[in-house]
């Protein structure tokens, strides 16, 4: 265990101390960034190719060396909070390999990821790979709301053990029960995913952090107990979306080591708050090859300066734990943000990103999301990638071409088997034909 003297340090320094002891890398202390009130007002999306000091990025090398790391820090400092550290001790415990899934056409591997010393949150990863494969396959890495057991009715999948949303079928007193098994199978077309030659890796967000204003469990709470410093888990210093993104990264730690997975072809997927997380995870980790934030909206794919749907003030009020305390200072001053969500997409460049939406889901601001892709496009072009191929969104039900993909269908806020067909099409276009 660490020495107690670390507790006297400010949080940023403490996190870096943790970093130096536990991590392979850490964001630099961020105290040199201006206070929110001292940031200049910018009515539109700030140019991602202009550095914080006002200098224009001159080359792709400068983008990768200076501007990309700067943007990563800015997002964590002003909005999401810093991700928990990367553990230098990570264990992958095989809990079973079953070769007879889906009538024998797939193999299910159950892996417990223990990211950190004993007591750290354990992520239960479920990986399903096609049996008919000639080599490593691309994978959709998806974070779910209700547990892996909800995705298929196979009794060998363990029930998720953490806190659970009341809205999940079978949830009793905040915990999963057998009644939830397979309850979301309709929305996760496993058989199609496998037939198309993809693997699916799934994990439940609440293995990492429960989605509550009461932040007494999860990865930050564990860190805070481990370091005997309550401030680490204080709402001011943490963000649930950042914690979940850290969970994505730990699953990637496993996937890049699995010989059945094509390590350059990991697609991060999530719906709504899970989509916000998938985009952040991809933006902060270049090992993720493609991102699909589905109907992610405010705090994810929609502009913070947006006038349609959910506002920054509203999301910070309803879900204060999703972002850090500093983000609340922008509630009525989003014009002071030194970035907008297009810069999160730009961080993914030149990797493919798909924003998929539903026409009735105006809360997620679908048209504002298209504007974010437009504003990220110059970075794709700057890096020599195809980006957006049209100035206007495609008609309803049509996927746009290019590495910045957009799709909007009829209907409401949901993730359906039909949406997965679009995800597959987008992944085919980029993983298979290299558009
Ligand atoms: C709420 C919230 C959204 C979020 C959504 C979800 O509607 O306001 O920001 O995307 O929940 O995660 O389902």
XYZ file of N, CA and C and ligand atoms in Angstrom, residues 145 271-274 276 295-296 298 310 314-315 319 322 363 413, ligand 1:
61
model
N -26.174 -1.584 -20.892
C -26.823 -1.031 -19.692
C -27.197 -2.110 -18.670
N -24.869 3.088 -26.941
C -26.107 3.836 -27.172
C -26.271 4.914 -26.104
N -26.554 6.136 -26.575
C -26.929 7.211 -25.667
C -25.798 7.545 -24.694
N -25.982 7.429 -23.378
C -24.876 7.746 -22.474
C -23.696 6.801 -22.754
N -24.018 5.587 -23.173
C -22.945 4.641 -23.517
C -22.255 5.053 -24.819
N -21.891 8.310 -25.672
C -21.004 9.414 -25.263
C -19.671 8.789 -24.836
N -26.901 7.786 -31.200
C -27.823 8.698 -30.517
C -27.200 9.237 -29.221
N -25.945 9.658 -29.320
C -25.222 10.019 -28.088
C -25.621 11.394 -27.551
N -26.104 15.315 -26.295
C -25.367 16.292 -25.484
C -24.290 15.591 -24.632
N -31.235 18.689 -25.577
C -30.671 18.810 -24.224
C -29.547 19.852 -24.171
N -28.914 21.517 -18.534
C -29.878 20.465 -18.202
C -29.155 19.146 -17.877
N -28.164 18.809 -18.689
C -27.480 17.521 -18.464
C -26.683 17.584 -17.156
N -27.707 14.933 -14.456
C -26.676 13.889 -14.318
C -25.351 14.528 -13.891
N -21.912 12.720 -14.257
C -21.320 12.293 -15.531
C -20.064 13.086 -15.885
N -34.063 15.274 -28.764
C -33.314 15.506 -27.518
C -31.808 15.366 -27.769
N -35.735 7.165 -29.842
C -34.480 6.903 -29.147
C -34.423 5.433 -28.732
C -31.161 11.049 -20.857
C -30.079 12.080 -21.002
C -29.269 11.884 -22.295
C -28.806 10.463 -22.415
C -29.969 9.522 -22.246
C -29.584 8.042 -22.208
O -32.129 11.267 -21.832
O -30.657 13.338 -20.949
O -28.168 12.747 -22.317
O -28.158 10.264 -23.644
O -30.609 9.778 -21.016
O -28.458 7.708 -21.921
O -30.464 7.224 -22.419
